[in-house]
Coordinates of N, CA and C and ligand atoms in Angstrom, one line a residue:
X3 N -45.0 -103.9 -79.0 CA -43.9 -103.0 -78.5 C -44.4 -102.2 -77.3
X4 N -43.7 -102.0 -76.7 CA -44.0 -101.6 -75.3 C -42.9 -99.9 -75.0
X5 N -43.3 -99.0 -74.2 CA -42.8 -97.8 -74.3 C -41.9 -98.8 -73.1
X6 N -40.1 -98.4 -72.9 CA -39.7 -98.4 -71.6 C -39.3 -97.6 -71.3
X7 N -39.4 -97.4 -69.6 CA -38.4 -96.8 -69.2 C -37.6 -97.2 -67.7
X8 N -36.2 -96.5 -68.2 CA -35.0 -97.4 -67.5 C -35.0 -96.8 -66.1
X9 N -35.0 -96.5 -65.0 CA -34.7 -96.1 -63.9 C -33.0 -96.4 -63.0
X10 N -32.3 -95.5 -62.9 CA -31.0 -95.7 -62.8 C -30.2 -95.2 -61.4
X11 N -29.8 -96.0 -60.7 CA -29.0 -95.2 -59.3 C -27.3 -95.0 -59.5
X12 N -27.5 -94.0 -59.8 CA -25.5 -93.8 -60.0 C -25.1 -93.9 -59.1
X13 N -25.5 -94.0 -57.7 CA -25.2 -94.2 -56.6 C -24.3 -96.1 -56.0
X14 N -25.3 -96.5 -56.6 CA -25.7 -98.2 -56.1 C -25.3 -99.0 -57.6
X15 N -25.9 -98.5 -58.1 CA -26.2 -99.4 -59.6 C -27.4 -100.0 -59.6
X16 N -28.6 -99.7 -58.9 CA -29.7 -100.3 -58.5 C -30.2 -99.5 -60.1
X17 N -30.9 -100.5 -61.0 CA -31.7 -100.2 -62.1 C -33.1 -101.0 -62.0
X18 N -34.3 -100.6 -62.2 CA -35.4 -100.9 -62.6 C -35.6 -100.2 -63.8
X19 N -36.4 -101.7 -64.9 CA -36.9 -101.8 -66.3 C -38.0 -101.6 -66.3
X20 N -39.0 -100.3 -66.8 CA -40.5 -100.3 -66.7 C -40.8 -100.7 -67.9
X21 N -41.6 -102.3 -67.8 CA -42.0 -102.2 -69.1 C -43.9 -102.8 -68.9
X22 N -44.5 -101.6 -69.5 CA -45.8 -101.2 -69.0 C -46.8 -101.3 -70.7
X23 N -47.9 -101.7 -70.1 CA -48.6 -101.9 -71.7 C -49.3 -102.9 -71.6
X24 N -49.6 -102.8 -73.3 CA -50.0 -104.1 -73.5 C -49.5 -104.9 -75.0
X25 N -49.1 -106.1 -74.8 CA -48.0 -107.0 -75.2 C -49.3 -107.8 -76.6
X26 N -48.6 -107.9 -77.9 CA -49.7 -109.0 -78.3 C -50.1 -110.6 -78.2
X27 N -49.4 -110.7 -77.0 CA -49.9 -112.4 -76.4 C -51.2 -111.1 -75.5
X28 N -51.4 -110.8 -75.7 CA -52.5 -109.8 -74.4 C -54.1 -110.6 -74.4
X29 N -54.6 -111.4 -75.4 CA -55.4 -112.0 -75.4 C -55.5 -113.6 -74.3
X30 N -54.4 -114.2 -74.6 CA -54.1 -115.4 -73.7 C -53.7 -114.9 -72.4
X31 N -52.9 -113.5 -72.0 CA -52.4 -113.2 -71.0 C -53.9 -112.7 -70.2
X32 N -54.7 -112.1 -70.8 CA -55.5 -111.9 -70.3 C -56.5 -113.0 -69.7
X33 N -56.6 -114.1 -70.4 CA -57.4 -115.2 -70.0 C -56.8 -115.8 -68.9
X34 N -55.5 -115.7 -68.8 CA -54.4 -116.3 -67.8 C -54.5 -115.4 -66.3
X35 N -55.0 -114.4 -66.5 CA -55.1 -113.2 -65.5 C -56.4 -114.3 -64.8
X36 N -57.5 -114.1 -65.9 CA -59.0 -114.4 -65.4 C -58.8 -116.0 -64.3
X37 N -58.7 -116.8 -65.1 CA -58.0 -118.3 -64.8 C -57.3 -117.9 -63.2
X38 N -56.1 -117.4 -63.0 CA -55.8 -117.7 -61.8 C -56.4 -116.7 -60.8
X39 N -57.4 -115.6 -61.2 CA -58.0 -114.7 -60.3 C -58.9 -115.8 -59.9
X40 N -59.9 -116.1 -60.4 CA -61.3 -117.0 -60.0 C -59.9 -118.3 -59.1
X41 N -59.2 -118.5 -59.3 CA -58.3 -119.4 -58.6 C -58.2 -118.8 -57.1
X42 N -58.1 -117.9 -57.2 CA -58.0 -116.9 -55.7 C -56.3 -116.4 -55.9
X43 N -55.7 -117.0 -56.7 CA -54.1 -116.2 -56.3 C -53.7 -114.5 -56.8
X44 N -54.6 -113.9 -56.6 CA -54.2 -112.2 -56.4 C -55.2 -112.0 -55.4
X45 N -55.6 -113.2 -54.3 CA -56.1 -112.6 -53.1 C -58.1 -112.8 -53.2
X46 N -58.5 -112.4 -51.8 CA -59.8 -113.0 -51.9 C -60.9 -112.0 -53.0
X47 N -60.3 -110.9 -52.5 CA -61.0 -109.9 -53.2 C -61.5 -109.9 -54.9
X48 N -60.5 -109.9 -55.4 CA -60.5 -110.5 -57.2 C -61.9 -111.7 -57.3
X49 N -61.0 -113.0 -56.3 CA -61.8 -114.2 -56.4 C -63.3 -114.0 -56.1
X50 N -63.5 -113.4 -55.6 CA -64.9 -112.6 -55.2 C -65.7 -112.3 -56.3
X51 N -64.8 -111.2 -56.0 CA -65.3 -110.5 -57.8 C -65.5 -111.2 -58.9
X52 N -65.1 -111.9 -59.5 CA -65.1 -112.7 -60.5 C -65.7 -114.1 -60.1
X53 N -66.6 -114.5 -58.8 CA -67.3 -115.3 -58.4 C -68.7 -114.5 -58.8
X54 N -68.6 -113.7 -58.3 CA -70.0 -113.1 -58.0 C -70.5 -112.5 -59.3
X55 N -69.9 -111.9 -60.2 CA -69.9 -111.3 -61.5 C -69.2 -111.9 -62.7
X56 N -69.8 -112.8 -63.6 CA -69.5 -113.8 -64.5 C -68.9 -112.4 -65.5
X57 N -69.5 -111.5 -65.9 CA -69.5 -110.5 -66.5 C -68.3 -109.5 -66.0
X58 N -67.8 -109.6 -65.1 CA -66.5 -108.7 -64.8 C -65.2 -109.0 -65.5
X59 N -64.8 -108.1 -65.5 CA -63.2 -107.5 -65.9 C -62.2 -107.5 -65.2
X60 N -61.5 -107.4 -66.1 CA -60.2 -106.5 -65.0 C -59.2 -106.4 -66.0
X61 N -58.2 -104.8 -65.5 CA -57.6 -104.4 -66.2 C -56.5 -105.0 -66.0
X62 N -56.1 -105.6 -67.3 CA -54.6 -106.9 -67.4 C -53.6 -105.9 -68.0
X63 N -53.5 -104.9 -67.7 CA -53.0 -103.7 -68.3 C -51.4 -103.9 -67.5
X64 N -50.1 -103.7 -67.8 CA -49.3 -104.0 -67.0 C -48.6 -102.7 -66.8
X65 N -48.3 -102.1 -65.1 CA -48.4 -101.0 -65.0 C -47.1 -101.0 -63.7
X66 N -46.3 -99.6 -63.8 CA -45.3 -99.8 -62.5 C -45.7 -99.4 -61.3
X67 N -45.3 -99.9 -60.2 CA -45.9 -99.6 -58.8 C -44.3 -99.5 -58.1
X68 N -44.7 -98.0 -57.3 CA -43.9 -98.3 -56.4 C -44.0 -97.7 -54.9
X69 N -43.6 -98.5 -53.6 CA -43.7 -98.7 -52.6 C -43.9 -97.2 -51.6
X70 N -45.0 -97.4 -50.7 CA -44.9 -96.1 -50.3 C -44.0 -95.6 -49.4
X71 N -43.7 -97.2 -48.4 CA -42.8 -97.1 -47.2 C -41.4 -97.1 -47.7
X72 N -40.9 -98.1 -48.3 CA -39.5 -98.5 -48.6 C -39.2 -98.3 -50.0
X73 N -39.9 -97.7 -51.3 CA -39.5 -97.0 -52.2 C -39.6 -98.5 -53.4
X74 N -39.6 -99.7 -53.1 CA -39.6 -100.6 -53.6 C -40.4 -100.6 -55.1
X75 N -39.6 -100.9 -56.4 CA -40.3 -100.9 -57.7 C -40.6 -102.1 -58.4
X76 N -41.7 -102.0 -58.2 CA -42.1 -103.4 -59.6 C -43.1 -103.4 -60.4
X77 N -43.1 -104.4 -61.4 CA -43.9 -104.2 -62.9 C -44.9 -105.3 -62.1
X78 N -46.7 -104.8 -62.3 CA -47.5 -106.1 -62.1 C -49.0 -105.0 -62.7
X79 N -50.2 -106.3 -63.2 CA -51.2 -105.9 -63.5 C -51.6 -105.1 -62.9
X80 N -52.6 -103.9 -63.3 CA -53.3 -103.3 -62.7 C -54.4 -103.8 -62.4
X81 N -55.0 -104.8 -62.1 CA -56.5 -105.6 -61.9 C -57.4 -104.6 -61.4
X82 N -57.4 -103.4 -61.9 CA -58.8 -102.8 -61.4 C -59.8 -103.5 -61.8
X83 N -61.4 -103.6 -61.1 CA -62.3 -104.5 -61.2 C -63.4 -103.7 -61.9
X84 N -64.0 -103.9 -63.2 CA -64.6 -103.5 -63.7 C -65.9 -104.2 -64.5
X85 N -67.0 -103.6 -64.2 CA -68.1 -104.2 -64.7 C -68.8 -103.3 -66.0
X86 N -69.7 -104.0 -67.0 CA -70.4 -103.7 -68.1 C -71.2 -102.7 -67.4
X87 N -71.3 -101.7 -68.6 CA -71.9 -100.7 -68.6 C -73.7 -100.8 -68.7
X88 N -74.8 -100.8 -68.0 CA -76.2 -101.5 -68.7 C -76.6 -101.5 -70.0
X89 N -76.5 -99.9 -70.3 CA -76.4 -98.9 -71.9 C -75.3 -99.6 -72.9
X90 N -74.8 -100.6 -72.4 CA -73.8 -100.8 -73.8 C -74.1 -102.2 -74.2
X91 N -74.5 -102.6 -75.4 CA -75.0 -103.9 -76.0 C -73.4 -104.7 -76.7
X92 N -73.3 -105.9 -76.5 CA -72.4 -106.6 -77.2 C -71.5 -106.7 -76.3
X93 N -70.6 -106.0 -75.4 CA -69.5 -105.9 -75.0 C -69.4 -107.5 -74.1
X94 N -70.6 -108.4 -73.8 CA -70.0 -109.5 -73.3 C -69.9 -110.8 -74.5
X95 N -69.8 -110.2 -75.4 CA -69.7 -111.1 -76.5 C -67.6 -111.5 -76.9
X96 N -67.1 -110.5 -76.2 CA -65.7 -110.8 -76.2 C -65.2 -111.6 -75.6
X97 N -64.1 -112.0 -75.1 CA -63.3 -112.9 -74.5 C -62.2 -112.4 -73.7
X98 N -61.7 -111.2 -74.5 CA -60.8 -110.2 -73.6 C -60.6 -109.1 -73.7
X99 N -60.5 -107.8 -72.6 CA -61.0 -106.6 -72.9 C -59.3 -106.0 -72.6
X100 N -59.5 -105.2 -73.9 CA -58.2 -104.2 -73.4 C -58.3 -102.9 -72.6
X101 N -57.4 -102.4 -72.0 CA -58.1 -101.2 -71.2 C -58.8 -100.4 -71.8
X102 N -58.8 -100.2 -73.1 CA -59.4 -98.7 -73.6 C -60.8 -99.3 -73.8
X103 N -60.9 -100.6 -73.8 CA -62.3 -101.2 -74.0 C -63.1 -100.9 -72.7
X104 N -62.3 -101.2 -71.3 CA -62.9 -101.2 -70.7 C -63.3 -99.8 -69.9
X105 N -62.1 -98.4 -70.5 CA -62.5 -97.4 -70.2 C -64.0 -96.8 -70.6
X106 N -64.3 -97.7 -72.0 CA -65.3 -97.1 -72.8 C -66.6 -97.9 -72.2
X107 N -66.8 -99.0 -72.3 CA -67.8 -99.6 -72.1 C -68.3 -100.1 -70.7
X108 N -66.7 -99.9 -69.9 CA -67.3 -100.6 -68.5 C -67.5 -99.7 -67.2
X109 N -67.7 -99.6 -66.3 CA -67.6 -99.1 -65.2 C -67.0 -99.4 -63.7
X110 N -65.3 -98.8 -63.3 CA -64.9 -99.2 -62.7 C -65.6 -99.4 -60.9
X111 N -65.3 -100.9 -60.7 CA -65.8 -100.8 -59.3 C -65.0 -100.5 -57.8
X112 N -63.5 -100.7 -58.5 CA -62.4 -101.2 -57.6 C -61.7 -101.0 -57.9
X113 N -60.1 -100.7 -57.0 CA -59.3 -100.6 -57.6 C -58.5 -101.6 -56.5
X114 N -57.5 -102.6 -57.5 CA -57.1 -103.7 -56.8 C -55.8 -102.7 -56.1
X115 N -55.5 -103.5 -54.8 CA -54.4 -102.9 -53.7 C -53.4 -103.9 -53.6
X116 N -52.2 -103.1 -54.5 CA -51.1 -104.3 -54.5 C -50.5 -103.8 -53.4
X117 N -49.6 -104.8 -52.8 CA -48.3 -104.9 -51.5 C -47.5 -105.3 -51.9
X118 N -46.5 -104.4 -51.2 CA -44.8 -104.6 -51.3 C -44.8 -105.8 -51.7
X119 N -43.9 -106.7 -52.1 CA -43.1 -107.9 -51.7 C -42.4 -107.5 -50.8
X120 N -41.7 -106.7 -50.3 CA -40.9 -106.4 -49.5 C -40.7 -106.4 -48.2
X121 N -41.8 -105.1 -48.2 CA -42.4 -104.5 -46.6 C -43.7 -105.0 -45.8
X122 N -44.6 -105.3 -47.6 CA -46.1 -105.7 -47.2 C -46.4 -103.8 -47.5
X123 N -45.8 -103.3 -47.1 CA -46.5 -101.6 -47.7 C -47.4 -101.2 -48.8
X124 N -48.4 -100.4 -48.9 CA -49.0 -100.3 -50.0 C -48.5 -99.8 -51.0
X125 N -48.8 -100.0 -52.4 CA -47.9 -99.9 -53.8 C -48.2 -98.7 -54.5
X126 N -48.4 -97.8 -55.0 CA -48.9 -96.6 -56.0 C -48.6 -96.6 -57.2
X127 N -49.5 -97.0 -58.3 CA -48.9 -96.7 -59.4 C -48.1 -95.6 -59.6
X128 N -46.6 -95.5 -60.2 CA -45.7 -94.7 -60.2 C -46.5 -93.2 -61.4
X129 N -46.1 -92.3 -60.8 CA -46.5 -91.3 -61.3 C -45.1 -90.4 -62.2
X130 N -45.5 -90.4 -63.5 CA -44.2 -90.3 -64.2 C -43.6 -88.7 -64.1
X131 N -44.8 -87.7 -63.0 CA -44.2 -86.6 -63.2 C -43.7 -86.5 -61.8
X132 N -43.4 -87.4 -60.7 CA -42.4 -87.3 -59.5 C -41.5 -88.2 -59.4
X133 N -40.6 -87.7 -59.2 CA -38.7 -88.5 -59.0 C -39.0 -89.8 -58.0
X134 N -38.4 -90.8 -58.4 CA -38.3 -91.9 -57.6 C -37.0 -92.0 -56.6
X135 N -37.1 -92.2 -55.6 CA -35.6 -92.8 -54.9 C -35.3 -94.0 -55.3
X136 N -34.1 -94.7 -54.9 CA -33.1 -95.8 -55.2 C -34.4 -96.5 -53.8
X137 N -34.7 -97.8 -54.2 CA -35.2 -98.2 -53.0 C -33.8 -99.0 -51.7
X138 N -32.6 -99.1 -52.7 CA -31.7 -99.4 -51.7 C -30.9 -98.6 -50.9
X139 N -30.7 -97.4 -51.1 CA -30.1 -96.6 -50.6 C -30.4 -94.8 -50.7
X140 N -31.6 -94.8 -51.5 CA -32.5 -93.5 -51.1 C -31.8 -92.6 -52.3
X141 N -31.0 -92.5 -53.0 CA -30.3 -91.4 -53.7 C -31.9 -91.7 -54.3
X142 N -32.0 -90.3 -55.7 CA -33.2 -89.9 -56.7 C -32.0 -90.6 -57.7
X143 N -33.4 -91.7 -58.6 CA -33.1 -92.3 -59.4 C -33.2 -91.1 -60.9
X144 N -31.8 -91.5 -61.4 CA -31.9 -91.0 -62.7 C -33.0 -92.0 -64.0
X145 N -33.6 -91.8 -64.5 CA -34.9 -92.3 -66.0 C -34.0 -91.6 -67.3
X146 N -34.6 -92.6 -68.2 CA -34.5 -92.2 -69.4 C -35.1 -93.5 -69.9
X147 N -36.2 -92.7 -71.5 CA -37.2 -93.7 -71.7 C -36.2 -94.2 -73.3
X148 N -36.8 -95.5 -73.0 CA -36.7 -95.7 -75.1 C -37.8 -97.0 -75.2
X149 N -38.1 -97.2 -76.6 CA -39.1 -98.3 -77.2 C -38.0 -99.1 -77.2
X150 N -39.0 -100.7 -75.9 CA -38.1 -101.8 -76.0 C -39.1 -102.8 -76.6
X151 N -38.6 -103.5 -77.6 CA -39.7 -105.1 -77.4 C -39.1 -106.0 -76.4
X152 N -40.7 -106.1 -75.7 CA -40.6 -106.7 -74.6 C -41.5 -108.2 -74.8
X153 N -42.2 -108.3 -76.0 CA -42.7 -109.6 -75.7 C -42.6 -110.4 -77.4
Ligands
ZN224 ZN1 -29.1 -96.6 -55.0
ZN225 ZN1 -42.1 -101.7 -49.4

């Protein structure tokens, strides 16, 4: 179960669904993450990363982003790039790390840089304590949260 929240333009009718977390397919989703990073499709940077460091992470954590130029909202991984900690024994014995695993044991190197779909603009994880605009028409979107199952 995943916390949501709704984001609403009484203006437009423009709604965005935040649905942020982690899902219990999170084990295969996360393998699925790893799989098309080393593929290169979230860009060279990742593929890099996960070339060069057999031992690297990344947070499959799914998180909202929105647009700095044109206000644009969408749900996608957080792929921050994170490596084992020296001091921590076992932790490459897993298969998939959930974020609180890898707050604890790993050490963030990176933080991946999503882009618009839209603009190409750079994305910010949304911060839940400032008001979002309508990305179609600018009015401040009205929120309100509820627990959705999302997977
Ligand atoms: Zn609107
Ligand atoms: Zn944009």
């Amino acid at each position: 179960m995943g916390a949501g929240r709704i984001y609403n333009c009484s203006n437009c009718g423009y709604e965005f669904t935040e649905m942020t977390g982690v899902g219990y397919m999170f084990p295969s989703e996360y393998n699925t993450c790893i799989e098309n990073g080393r593929k290169g499709e979230y860009g060279e940077e990742i593929k890099k990363f996960l070339e060069e460091h057999p031992d690297g992470a990344l947070n499959c954590e799914k998180i909202s982003l929105v647009c700095e130029d044109c206000n644009e909202l969408m749900t996608d991984y957080d792929f921050s790039m994170y490596l084992p900690k020296k001091n921590i024994r076992g932790v490459s014995s897993n298969s998939y790390y959930m974020p609180e695993e890898l707050k604890a044991g790993f050490e963030k190197v990176a933080d991946y840089e999503h882009k618009c779909e839209k603009c190409g603009g750079k994305m910010l994880r949304v911060n839940h304590r400032r008001k979002l605009n309508c990305p179609n028409c600018g009015e401040r979107l009205g929120e309100s949260v509820q627990k959705i199952l999302w997977d």
